[in-house]
C-alpha cells in the first residue's frame, strides 16, 4: 500500500526484484500488477479506500439464493446445511453481526447429524431457529455487506457491572441500576453480567439507531461472548 500510484509502482518493482533475486517464481496469472484500491482476495473484496472487506455481488446473490432455496424446499439434505454454514462462516469477516445469526442453524446441523449418525444425505425439516437465521441473511445481506478493517470510534461508551443482587451501569456520568428478580438471582454470574449489559443498553440507547456503542464489562466470559456475537 502507498499514498500514490507512482509510489505503488515503485514499491512493486522493488518487491519483484527482491523476490526474483531470492529465487521465487511469481505466478503472473494470479497477480495484480496494476495499482488498484479494490482487490479480490480469496473471494473477498478488499477495499483500501473505505478500509473494508465485502462480498462480491455475485457471491451475495449466490448466498441469498442458497438460503431462499433451503426455506422453500422445507426439507433439505444435511449436506446442503453444511454447505450453507460453510458460506456463513466464510462470510463472517465481511458482514457485521453475522456471528449472531448462524448459531441456530449450526445447532440444528449438529443435533440432526448426531441423530442420523452423520449421514449427510438425510433430508431434515428446518427448525424455527434455523429458518430465522436464513431469513436474516436474505433480508440483510445486501444492506449489511461490508465490514471495516478496524472498529469505529464509539458514539457512546457504557460501563456495566453485575453482582448476585443486582446490576448497574454508567454512561456520560449518568447512572442506572436495578435488582434481580427471584428467578434471575438463580442464574450464573456470567448470565447476570450479560443480562446487566443488556439492561444497560436498553437504558441508555434503547430507542437509538445506527449508533456505534462500546460497552465495558469486567467479566472475561461476558466480554468474549459479546465480541464473538454469542457463545
JSON list of C-alpha atoms in Angstrom, two decimals:
[
{"chain": "A", "resi": 1, "resn": "UNK", "atom": "CA", "xyz": [0.00, 0.00, 0.00]},
{"chain": "A", "resi": 2, "resn": "UNK", "atom": "CA", "xyz": [1.17, 3.52, -0.81]},
{"chain": "A", "resi": 3, "resn": "UNK", "atom": "CA", "xyz": [-0.28, 7.02, -0.90]},
{"chain": "A", "resi": 4, "resn": "UNK", "atom": "CA", "xyz": [0.25, 7.44, -4.66]},
{"chain": "A", "resi": 5, "resn": "UNK", "atom": "CA", "xyz": [0.03, 5.34, -7.82]},
{"chain": "A", "resi": 6, "resn": "UNK", "atom": "CA", "xyz": [3.65, 6.04, -8.72]},
{"chain": "A", "resi": 7, "resn": "UNK", "atom": "CA", "xyz": [4.68, 5.03, -5.23]},
{"chain": "A", "resi": 8, "resn": "UNK", "atom": "CA", "xyz": [2.84, 1.72, -5.57]},
{"chain": "A", "resi": 9, "resn": "UNK", "atom": "CA", "xyz": [4.53, 1.03, -8.90]},
{"chain": "A", "resi": 10, "resn": "UNK", "atom": "CA", "xyz": [7.96, 1.75, -7.40]},
{"chain": "A", "resi": 11, "resn": "UNK", "atom": "CA", "xyz": [7.25, -0.48, -4.39]},
{"chain": "A", "resi": 12, "resn": "UNK", "atom": "CA", "xyz": [6.02, -3.24, -6.71]},
{"chain": "A", "resi": 13, "resn": "UNK", "atom": "CA", "xyz": [9.16, -3.04, -8.83]},
{"chain": "A", "resi": 14, "resn": "UNK", "atom": "CA", "xyz": [11.39, -3.27, -5.76]},
{"chain": "A", "resi": 15, "resn": "UNK", "atom": "CA", "xyz": [9.40, -6.17, -4.32]},
{"chain": "A", "resi": 16, "resn": "UNK", "atom": "CA", "xyz": [9.53, -8.14, -7.58]},
{"chain": "A", "resi": 17, "resn": "UNK", "atom": "CA", "xyz": [13.27, -7.59, -7.88]},
{"chain": "A", "resi": 18, "resn": "UNK", "atom": "CA", "xyz": [13.86, -8.89, -4.36]},
{"chain": "A", "resi": 19, "resn": "UNK", "atom": "CA", "xyz": [11.59, -11.93, -4.81]},
{"chain": "A", "resi": 20, "resn": "UNK", "atom": "CA", "xyz": [13.13, -12.92, -8.14]},
{"chain": "A", "resi": 21, "resn": "UNK", "atom": "CA", "xyz": [16.65, -12.39, -6.79]},
{"chain": "A", "resi": 22, "resn": "UNK", "atom": "CA", "xyz": [15.81, -14.82, -3.98]},
{"chain": "A", "resi": 23, "resn": "UNK", "atom": "CA", "xyz": [14.63, -17.41, -6.48]},
{"chain": "A", "resi": 24, "resn": "UNK", "atom": "CA", "xyz": [10.87, -17.09, -6.05]},
{"chain": "A", "resi": 25, "resn": "UNK", "atom": "CA", "xyz": [8.67, -17.75, -9.09]},
{"chain": "A", "resi": 26, "resn": "UNK", "atom": "CA", "xyz": [5.89, -15.19, -9.49]},
{"chain": "A", "resi": 27, "resn": "UNK", "atom": "CA", "xyz": [2.50, -16.55, -10.57]},
{"chain": "A", "resi": 28, "resn": "UNK", "atom": "CA", "xyz": [1.59, -13.80, -13.02]},
{"chain": "A", "resi": 29, "resn": "UNK", "atom": "CA", "xyz": [-1.85, -15.27, -13.76]},
{"chain": "A", "resi": 30, "resn": "UNK", "atom": "CA", "xyz": [-2.88, -14.77, -10.14]},
{"chain": "A", "resi": 31, "resn": "UNK", "atom": "CA", "xyz": [-1.04, -11.50, -9.64]},
{"chain": "A", "resi": 32, "resn": "UNK", "atom": "CA", "xyz": [-2.46, -7.97, -9.89]},
{"chain": "A", "resi": 33, "resn": "UNK", "atom": "CA", "xyz": [0.26, -5.62, -11.01]},
{"chain": "A", "resi": 34, "resn": "UNK", "atom": "CA", "xyz": [-1.90, -2.58, -11.80]},
{"chain": "A", "resi": 35, "resn": "UNK", "atom": "CA", "xyz": [-2.43, -0.24, -8.82]},
{"chain": "A", "resi": 36, "resn": "UNK", "atom": "CA", "xyz": [-5.99, -0.51, -7.55]},
{"chain": "A", "resi": 37, "resn": "UNK", "atom": "CA", "xyz": [-7.97, 0.39, -4.45]},
{"chain": "A", "resi": 38, "resn": "UNK", "atom": "CA", "xyz": [-10.21, -2.67, -4.60]},
{"chain": "A", "resi": 39, "resn": "UNK", "atom": "CA", "xyz": [-8.87, -6.19, -4.96]},
{"chain": "A", "resi": 40, "resn": "UNK", "atom": "CA", "xyz": [-10.50, -9.61, -4.67]},
{"chain": "A", "resi": 41, "resn": "UNK", "atom": "CA", "xyz": [-8.55, -12.00, -2.45]},
{"chain": "A", "resi": 42, "resn": "UNK", "atom": "CA", "xyz": [-9.80, -15.49, -1.57]},
{"chain": "A", "resi": 43, "resn": "UNK", "atom": "CA", "xyz": [-13.27, -14.49, -2.75]},
{"chain": "A", "resi": 44, "resn": "UNK", "atom": "CA", "xyz": [-13.43, -11.35, -0.59]},
{"chain": "A", "resi": 45, "resn": "UNK", "atom": "CA", "xyz": [-13.20, -7.75, -1.83]},
{"chain": "A", "resi": 46, "resn": "UNK", "atom": "CA", "xyz": [-10.53, -5.76, -0.01]},
{"chain": "A", "resi": 47, "resn": "UNK", "atom": "CA", "xyz": [-11.17, -2.00, -0.31]},
{"chain": "A", "resi": 48, "resn": "UNK", "atom": "CA", "xyz": [-8.17, 0.09, 0.73]},
{"chain": "A", "resi": 49, "resn": "UNK", "atom": "CA", "xyz": [-10.11, 3.34, 0.22]},
{"chain": "A", "resi": 50, "resn": "UNK", "atom": "CA", "xyz": [-13.02, 2.54, 2.51]},
{"chain": "A", "resi": 51, "resn": "UNK", "atom": "CA", "xyz": [-10.78, 0.26, 4.59]},
{"chain": "A", "resi": 52, "resn": "UNK", "atom": "CA", "xyz": [-13.30, -2.56, 4.48]},
{"chain": "A", "resi": 53, "resn": "UNK", "atom": "CA", "xyz": [-13.93, -6.18, 3.50]},
{"chain": "A", "resi": 54, "resn": "UNK", "atom": "CA", "xyz": [-17.03, -7.13, 1.49]},
{"chain": "A", "resi": 55, "resn": "UNK", "atom": "CA", "xyz": [-18.51, -9.94, -0.58]},
{"chain": "A", "resi": 56, "resn": "UNK", "atom": "CA", "xyz": [-18.57, -9.65, -4.38]},
{"chain": "A", "resi": 57, "resn": "UNK", "atom": "CA", "xyz": [-22.10, -9.02, -5.75]},
{"chain": "A", "resi": 58, "resn": "UNK", "atom": "CA", "xyz": [-22.18, -12.46, -7.40]},
{"chain": "A", "resi": 59, "resn": "UNK", "atom": "CA", "xyz": [-21.40, -14.14, -4.08]},
{"chain": "A", "resi": 60, "resn": "UNK", "atom": "CA", "xyz": [-24.10, -12.13, -2.30]},
{"chain": "A", "resi": 61, "resn": "UNK", "atom": "CA", "xyz": [-26.59, -13.37, -4.86]},
{"chain": "A", "resi": 62, "resn": "UNK", "atom": "CA", "xyz": [-25.39, -16.98, -4.50]},
{"chain": "A", "resi": 63, "resn": "UNK", "atom": "CA", "xyz": [-25.73, -16.95, -0.71]},
{"chain": "A", "resi": 64, "resn": "UNK", "atom": "CA", "xyz": [-29.19, -15.37, -0.83]},
{"chain": "A", "resi": 65, "resn": "UNK", "atom": "CA", "xyz": [-30.35, -17.90, -3.44]},
{"chain": "A", "resi": 66, "resn": "UNK", "atom": "CA", "xyz": [-28.97, -20.74, -1.34]},
{"chain": "A", "resi": 67, "resn": "UNK", "atom": "CA", "xyz": [-30.88, -19.52, 1.72]},
{"chain": "A", "resi": 68, "resn": "UNK", "atom": "CA", "xyz": [-34.07, -18.96, -0.27]},
{"chain": "A", "resi": 69, "resn": "UNK", "atom": "CA", "xyz": [-33.96, -22.44, -1.76]},
{"chain": "A", "resi": 70, "resn": "UNK", "atom": "CA", "xyz": [-33.47, -24.00, 1.68]},
{"chain": "A", "resi": 71, "resn": "UNK", "atom": "CA", "xyz": [-36.52, -22.14, 3.00]},
{"chain": "A", "resi": 72, "resn": "UNK", "atom": "CA", "xyz": [-38.72, -23.03, 0.05]},
{"chain": "A", "resi": 73, "resn": "UNK", "atom": "CA", "xyz": [-37.70, -26.70, -0.01]},
{"chain": "A", "resi": 74, "resn": "UNK", "atom": "CA", "xyz": [-38.66, -27.23, 3.63]},
{"chain": "A", "resi": 75, "resn": "UNK", "atom": "CA", "xyz": [-36.75, -30.50, 3.90]},
{"chain": "A", "resi": 76, "resn": "UNK", "atom": "CA", "xyz": [-33.14, -30.30, 2.80]},
{"chain": "A", "resi": 77, "resn": "UNK", "atom": "CA", "xyz": [-30.15, -32.69, 2.96]},
{"chain": "A", "resi": 78, "resn": "UNK", "atom": "CA", "xyz": [-27.76, -32.13, 5.83]},
{"chain": "A", "resi": 79, "resn": "UNK", "atom": "CA", "xyz": [-25.03, -31.78, 3.23]},
{"chain": "A", "resi": 80, "resn": "UNK", "atom": "CA", "xyz": [-26.80, -28.65, 1.97]},
{"chain": "A", "resi": 81, "resn": "UNK", "atom": "CA", "xyz": [-26.99, -27.35, 5.55]},
{"chain": "A", "resi": 82, "resn": "UNK", "atom": "CA", "xyz": [-23.24, -27.92, 5.91]},
{"chain": "A", "resi": 83, "resn": "UNK", "atom": "CA", "xyz": [-22.65, -26.00, 2.68]},
{"chain": "A", "resi": 84, "resn": "UNK", "atom": "CA", "xyz": [-24.75, -23.07, 3.89]},
{"chain": "A", "resi": 85, "resn": "UNK", "atom": "CA", "xyz": [-22.88, -23.00, 7.20]},
{"chain": "A", "resi": 86, "resn": "UNK", "atom": "CA", "xyz": [-19.58, -23.03, 5.33]},
{"chain": "A", "resi": 87, "resn": "UNK", "atom": "CA", "xyz": [-20.67, -19.97, 3.36]},
{"chain": "A", "resi": 88, "resn": "UNK", "atom": "CA", "xyz": [-21.85, -18.22, 6.53]},
{"chain": "A", "resi": 89, "resn": "UNK", "atom": "CA", "xyz": [-18.56, -18.89, 8.32]},
{"chain": "A", "resi": 90, "resn": "UNK", "atom": "CA", "xyz": [-16.54, -17.71, 5.35]},
{"chain": "A", "resi": 91, "resn": "UNK", "atom": "CA", "xyz": [-18.62, -14.50, 5.06]},
{"chain": "A", "resi": 92, "resn": "UNK", "atom": "CA", "xyz": [-18.37, -13.54, 8.76]},
{"chain": "A", "resi": 93, "resn": "UNK", "atom": "CA", "xyz": [-15.35, -11.20, 8.24]},
{"chain": "A", "resi": 94, "resn": "UNK", "atom": "CA", "xyz": [-17.43, -9.16, 5.77]},
{"chain": "A", "resi": 95, "resn": "UNK", "atom": "CA", "xyz": [-20.85, -8.96, 7.47]},
{"chain": "A", "resi": 96, "resn": "UNK", "atom": "CA", "xyz": [-21.46, -7.10, 10.76]},
{"chain": "A", "resi": 97, "resn": "UNK", "atom": "CA", "xyz": [-23.42, -9.19, 13.31]},
{"chain": "A", "resi": 98, "resn": "UNK", "atom": "CA", "xyz": [-23.19, -12.30, 11.10]},
{"chain": "A", "resi": 99, "resn": "UNK", "atom": "CA", "xyz": [-21.88, -14.36, 14.03]},
{"chain": "A", "resi": 100, "resn": "UNK", "atom": "CA", "xyz": [-25.15, -13.78, 15.88]},
{"chain": "A", "resi": 101, "resn": "UNK", "atom": "CA", "xyz": [-27.23, -15.10, 13.01]},
{"chain": "A", "resi": 102, "resn": "UNK", "atom": "CA", "xyz": [-25.94, -18.53, 12.18]},
{"chain": "A", "resi": 103, "resn": "UNK", "atom": "CA", "xyz": [-25.80, -20.29, 15.54]},
{"chain": "A", "resi": 104, "resn": "UNK", "atom": "CA", "xyz": [-29.34, -21.70, 15.41]},
{"chain": "A", "resi": 105, "resn": "UNK", "atom": "CA", "xyz": [-28.52, -23.17, 12.01]},
{"chain": "A", "resi": 106, "resn": "UNK", "atom": "CA", "xyz": [-25.30, -24.55, 13.45]},
{"chain": "A", "resi": 107, "resn": "UNK", "atom": "CA", "xyz": [-27.09, -26.11, 16.44]},
{"chain": "A", "resi": 108, "resn": "UNK", "atom": "CA", "xyz": [-29.67, -27.64, 14.09]},
{"chain": "A", "resi": 109, "resn": "UNK", "atom": "CA", "xyz": [-26.92, -29.20, 11.97]},
{"chain": "A", "resi": 110, "resn": "UNK", "atom": "CA", "xyz": [-25.06, -30.62, 14.97]},
{"chain": "A", "resi": 111, "resn": "UNK", "atom": "CA", "xyz": [-28.15, -32.13, 16.60]},
{"chain": "A", "resi": 112, "resn": "UNK", "atom": "CA", "xyz": [-29.55, -33.57, 13.36]},
{"chain": "A", "resi": 113, "resn": "UNK", "atom": "CA", "xyz": [-26.25, -35.04, 12.20]},
{"chain": "A", "resi": 114, "resn": "UNK", "atom": "CA", "xyz": [-25.91, -36.80, 15.56]},
{"chain": "A", "resi": 115, "resn": "UNK", "atom": "CA", "xyz": [-29.47, -38.08, 15.31]},
{"chain": "A", "resi": 116, "resn": "UNK", "atom": "CA", "xyz": [-28.89, -39.67, 11.88]},
{"chain": "A", "resi": 117, "resn": "UNK", "atom": "CA", "xyz": [-25.41, -40.95, 12.62]},
{"chain": "A", "resi": 118, "resn": "UNK", "atom": "CA", "xyz": [-23.60, -38.48, 10.40]},
{"chain": "A", "resi": 119, "resn": "UNK", "atom": "CA", "xyz": [-25.41, -39.42, 7.17]},
{"chain": "A", "resi": 120, "resn": "UNK", "atom": "CA", "xyz": [-25.36, -36.08, 5.32]},
{"chain": "A", "resi": 121, "resn": "UNK", "atom": "CA", "xyz": [-27.68, -37.34, 2.59]},
{"chain": "A", "resi": 122, "resn": "UNK", "atom": "CA", "xyz": [-30.62, -37.48, 5.02]},
{"chain": "A", "resi": 123, "resn": "UNK", "atom": "CA", "xyz": [-33.21, -34.75, 4.49]},
{"chain": "A", "resi": 124, "resn": "UNK", "atom": "CA", "xyz": [-34.44, -32.88, 7.56]},
{"chain": "A", "resi": 125, "resn": "UNK", "atom": "CA", "xyz": [-37.07, -30.22, 8.25]},
{"chain": "A", "resi": 126, "resn": "UNK", "atom": "CA", "xyz": [-35.51, -26.95, 9.35]},
{"chain": "A", "resi": 127, "resn": "UNK", "atom": "CA", "xyz": [-36.10, -25.79, 12.92]},
{"chain": "A", "resi": 128, "resn": "UNK", "atom": "CA", "xyz": [-37.71, -22.42, 13.59]},
{"chain": "A", "resi": 129, "resn": "UNK", "atom": "CA", "xyz": [-34.37, -21.04, 14.73]},
{"chain": "A", "resi": 130, "resn": "UNK", "atom": "CA", "xyz": [-32.61, -22.26, 11.58]},
{"chain": "A", "resi": 131, "resn": "UNK", "atom": "CA", "xyz": [-35.30, -20.71, 9.40]},
{"chain": "A", "resi": 132, "resn": "UNK", "atom": "CA", "xyz": [-34.95, -17.44, 11.31]},
{"chain": "A", "resi": 133, "resn": "UNK", "atom": "CA", "xyz": [-31.21, -17.40, 10.60]},
{"chain": "A", "resi": 134, "resn": "UNK", "atom": "CA", "xyz": [-31.79, -17.97, 6.89]},
{"chain": "A", "resi": 135, "resn": "UNK", "atom": "CA", "xyz": [-34.39, -15.20, 6.76]},
{"chain": "A", "resi": 136, "resn": "UNK", "atom": "CA", "xyz": [-31.98, -12.78, 8.44]},
{"chain": "A", "resi": 137, "resn": "UNK", "atom": "CA", "xyz": [-29.35, -13.39, 5.77]},
{"chain": "A", "resi": 138, "resn": "UNK", "atom": "CA", "xyz": [-31.87, -12.97, 2.96]},
{"chain": "A", "resi": 139, "resn": "UNK", "atom": "CA", "xyz": [-33.27, -9.72, 4.35]},
{"chain": "A", "resi": 140, "resn": "UNK", "atom": "CA", "xyz": [-29.99, -8.15, 5.49]},
{"chain": "A", "resi": 141, "resn": "UNK", "atom": "CA", "xyz": [-27.12, -9.41, 3.35]},
{"chain": "A", "resi": 142, "resn": "UNK", "atom": "CA", "xyz": [-27.32, -6.69, 0.69]},
{"chain": "A", "resi": 143, "resn": "UNK", "atom": "CA", "xyz": [-27.61, -3.86, 3.20]},
{"chain": "A", "resi": 144, "resn": "UNK", "atom": "CA", "xyz": [-25.07, -5.21, 5.70]},
{"chain": "A", "resi": 145, "resn": "UNK", "atom": "CA", "xyz": [-22.41, -6.28, 3.20]},
{"chain": "A", "resi": 146, "resn": "UNK", "atom": "CA", "xyz": [-19.15, -4.57, 4.12]},
{"chain": "A", "resi": 147, "resn": "UNK", "atom": "CA", "xyz": [-17.15, -4.60, 7.36]},
{"chain": "A", "resi": 148, "resn": "UNK", "atom": "CA", "xyz": [-14.45, -2.12, 8.40]},
{"chain": "A", "resi": 149, "resn": "UNK", "atom": "CA", "xyz": [-10.88, -3.29, 8.95]},
{"chain": "A", "resi": 150, "resn": "UNK", "atom": "CA", "xyz": [-10.88, -1.61, 12.35]},
{"chain": "A", "resi": 151, "resn": "UNK", "atom": "CA", "xyz": [-13.70, -0.75, 14.79]},
{"chain": "A", "resi": 152, "resn": "UNK", "atom": "CA", "xyz": [-15.02, 2.79, 14.52]},
{"chain": "A", "resi": 153, "resn": "UNK", "atom": "CA", "xyz": [-14.70, 5.21, 17.39]},
{"chain": "A", "resi": 154, "resn": "UNK", "atom": "CA", "xyz": [-17.83, 4.70, 19.50]},
{"chain": "A", "resi": 155, "resn": "UNK", "atom": "CA", "xyz": [-20.60, 7.28, 19.66]},
{"chain": "A", "resi": 156, "resn": "UNK", "atom": "CA", "xyz": [-21.18, 6.39, 23.31]},
{"chain": "A", "resi": 157, "resn": "UNK", "atom": "CA", "xyz": [-19.40, 4.33, 25.94]},
{"chain": "A", "resi": 158, "resn": "UNK", "atom": "CA", "xyz": [-21.21, 2.40, 28.66]},
{"chain": "A", "resi": 159, "resn": "UNK", "atom": "CA", "xyz": [-19.70, 0.83, 31.77]},
{"chain": "A", "resi": 160, "resn": "UNK", "atom": "CA", "xyz": [-21.73, -2.08, 33.12]},
{"chain": "A", "resi": 161, "resn": "UNK", "atom": "CA", "xyz": [-21.34, -4.37, 36.12]},
{"chain": "A", "resi": 162, "resn": "UNK", "atom": "CA", "xyz": [-23.39, -7.00, 37.90]},
{"chain": "A", "resi": 163, "resn": "UNK", "atom": "CA", "xyz": [-23.42, -8.87, 41.19]},
{"chain": "A", "resi": 164, "resn": "UNK", "atom": "CA", "xyz": [-25.62, -11.59, 42.65]},
{"chain": "A", "resi": 165, "resn": "UNK", "atom": "CA", "xyz": [-28.01, -8.95, 43.98]},
{"chain": "A", "resi": 166, "resn": "UNK", "atom": "CA", "xyz": [-28.39, -6.59, 41.01]},
{"chain": "A", "resi": 167, "resn": "UNK", "atom": "CA", "xyz": [-26.85, -4.66, 38.15]},
{"chain": "A", "resi": 168, "resn": "UNK", "atom": "CA", "xyz": [-25.64, -1.14, 37.48]},
{"chain": "A", "resi": 169, "resn": "UNK", "atom": "CA", "xyz": [-24.27, 0.98, 34.64]},
{"chain": "A", "resi": 170, "resn": "UNK", "atom": "CA", "xyz": [-22.77, 4.41, 33.93]},
{"chain": "A", "resi": 171, "resn": "UNK", "atom": "CA", "xyz": [-22.82, 6.46, 30.72]},
{"chain": "A", "resi": 172, "resn": "UNK", "atom": "CA", "xyz": [-21.55, 10.04, 30.48]},
{"chain": "A", "resi": 173, "resn": "UNK", "atom": "CA", "xyz": [-21.85, 10.46, 34.24]},
{"chain": "A", "resi": 174, "resn": "UNK", "atom": "CA", "xyz": [-25.45, 9.22, 34.33]},
{"chain": "A", "resi": 175, "resn": "UNK", "atom": "CA", "xyz": [-26.07, 6.09, 36.41]},
{"chain": "A", "resi": 176, "resn": "UNK", "atom": "CA", "xyz": [-28.76, 3.43, 36.36]},
{"chain": "A", "resi": 177, "resn": "UNK", "atom": "CA", "xyz": [-29.25, 0.23, 38.30]},
{"chain": "A", "resi": 178, "resn": "UNK", "atom": "CA", "xyz": [-31.76, -2.38, 39.34]},
{"chain": "A", "resi": 179, "resn": "UNK", "atom": "CA", "xyz": [-32.25, -5.58, 41.38]},
{"chain": "A", "resi": 180, "resn": "UNK", "atom": "CA", "xyz": [-32.71, -9.09, 40.02]},
{"chain": "A", "resi": 181, "resn": "UNK", "atom": "CA", "xyz": [-35.98, -10.95, 40.12]},
{"chain": "A", "resi": 182, "resn": "UNK", "atom": "CA", "xyz": [-36.08, -14.10, 42.23]},
{"chain": "A", "resi": 183, "resn": "UNK", "atom": "CA", "xyz": [-35.69, -16.22, 39.10]},
{"chain": "A", "resi": 184, "resn": "UNK", "atom": "CA", "xyz": [-32.80, -14.14, 37.75]},
{"chain": "A", "resi": 185, "resn": "UNK", "atom": "CA", "xyz": [-30.94, -14.33, 41.05]},
{"chain": "A", "resi": 186, "resn": "UNK", "atom": "CA", "xyz": [-30.57, -18.08, 40.50]},
{"chain": "A", "resi": 187, "resn": "UNK", "atom": "CA", "xyz": [-28.62, -17.58, 37.25]},
{"chain": "A", "resi": 188, "resn": "UNK", "atom": "CA", "xyz": [-24.85, -17.99, 36.88]},
{"chain": "A", "resi": 189, "resn": "UNK", "atom": "CA", "xyz": [-22.84, -14.79, 37.30]},
{"chain": "A", "resi": 190, "resn": "UNK", "atom": "CA", "xyz": [-21.85, -14.92, 33.60]},
{"chain": "A", "resi": 191, "resn": "UNK", "atom": "CA", "xyz": [-25.52, -14.80, 32.63]},
{"chain": "A", "resi": 192, "resn": "UNK", "atom": "CA", "xyz": [-26.12, -11.98, 35.10]},
{"chain": "A", "resi": 193, "resn": "UNK", "atom": "CA", "xyz": [-23.26, -9.95, 33.60]},
{"chain": "A", "resi": 194, "resn": "UNK", "atom": "CA", "xyz": [-24.76, -10.32, 30.12]},
{"chain": "A", "resi": 195, "resn": "UNK", "atom": "CA", "xyz": [-28.26, -9.53, 31.35]},
{"chain": "A", "resi": 196, "resn": "UNK", "atom": "CA", "xyz": [-26.94, -6.44, 33.12]},
{"chain": "A", "resi": 197, "resn": "UNK", "atom": "CA", "xyz": [-25.21, -5.35, 29.90]},
{"chain": "A", "resi": 198, "resn": "UNK", "atom": "CA", "xyz": [-28.49, -5.77, 28.02]},
{"chain": "A", "resi": 199, "resn": "UNK", "atom": "CA", "xyz": [-30.36, -3.67, 30.58]},
{"chain": "A", "resi": 200, "resn": "UNK", "atom": "CA", "xyz": [-27.63, -1.02, 30.36]},
{"chain": "A", "resi": 201, "resn": "UNK", "atom": "CA", "xyz": [-28.00, -0.85, 26.58]},
{"chain": "A", "resi": 202, "resn": "UNK", "atom": "CA", "xyz": [-31.78, -0.63, 26.88]},
{"chain": "A", "resi": 203, "resn": "UNK", "atom": "CA", "xyz": [-31.47, 2.15, 29.46]},
{"chain": "A", "resi": 204, "resn": "UNK", "atom": "CA", "xyz": [-29.03, 4.36, 27.57]},
{"chain": "A", "resi": 205, "resn": "UNK", "atom": "CA", "xyz": [-29.66, 3.50, 23.92]},
{"chain": "A", "resi": 206, "resn": "UNK", "atom": "CA", "xyz": [-32.94, 1.62, 23.81]},
{"chain": "A", "resi": 207, "resn": "UNK", "atom": "CA", "xyz": [-34.51, 3.87, 21.17]},
{"chain": "A", "resi": 208, "resn": "UNK", "atom": "CA", "xyz": [-31.31, 4.76, 19.30]},
{"chain": "A", "resi": 209, "resn": "UNK", "atom": "CA", "xyz": [-30.50, 3.53, 15.80]},
{"chain": "A", "resi": 210, "resn": "UNK", "atom": "CA", "xyz": [-27.24, 3.45, 13.87]},
{"chain": "A", "resi": 211, "resn": "UNK", "atom": "CA", "xyz": [-25.01, 4.17, 16.86]},
{"chain": "A", "resi": 212, "resn": "UNK", "atom": "CA", "xyz": [-21.60, 2.68, 17.49]},
{"chain": "A", "resi": 213, "resn": "UNK", "atom": "CA", "xyz": [-21.55, 1.62, 21.16]},
{"chain": "A", "resi": 214, "resn": "UNK", "atom": "CA", "xyz": [-18.64, 0.37, 23.23]},
{"chain": "A", "resi": 215, "resn": "UNK", "atom": "CA", "xyz": [-19.60, -1.40, 26.43]},
{"chain": "A", "resi": 216, "resn": "UNK", "atom": "CA", "xyz": [-17.11, -2.18, 29.17]},
{"chain": "A", "resi": 217, "resn": "UNK", "atom": "CA", "xyz": [-17.53, -5.33, 31.29]},
{"chain": "A", "resi": 218, "resn": "UNK", "atom": "CA", "xyz": [-15.22, -6.79, 33.93]},
{"chain": "A", "resi": 219, "resn": "UNK", "atom": "CA", "xyz": [-16.22, -10.41, 33.25]},
{"chain": "A", "resi": 220, "resn": "UNK", "atom": "CA", "xyz": [-13.94, -12.06, 30.67]},
{"chain": "A", "resi": 221, "resn": "UNK", "atom": "CA", "xyz": [-16.53, -14.67, 29.68]},
{"chain": "A", "resi": 222, "resn": "UNK", "atom": "CA", "xyz": [-19.15, -11.99, 29.04]},
{"chain": "A", "resi": 223, "resn": "UNK", "atom": "CA", "xyz": [-16.64, -9.90, 27.07]},
{"chain": "A", "resi": 224, "resn": "UNK", "atom": "CA", "xyz": [-15.77, -12.89, 24.88]},
{"chain": "A", "resi": 225, "resn": "UNK", "atom": "CA", "xyz": [-19.46, -13.65, 24.36]},
{"chain": "A", "resi": 226, "resn": "UNK", "atom": "CA", "xyz": [-20.18, -10.09, 23.24]},
{"chain": "A", "resi": 227, "resn": "UNK", "atom": "CA", "xyz": [-17.13, -9.84, 20.97]},
{"chain": "A", "resi": 228, "resn": "UNK", "atom": "CA", "xyz": [-17.97, -13.14, 19.27]},
{"chain": "A", "resi": 229, "resn": "UNK", "atom": "CA", "xyz": [-21.65, -12.34, 18.89]},
{"chain": "A", "resi": 230, "resn": "UNK", "atom": "CA", "xyz": [-22.71, -15.28, 21.04]},
{"chain": "A", "resi": 231, "resn": "UNK", "atom": "CA", "xyz": [-21.35, -18.39, 22.69]}
]
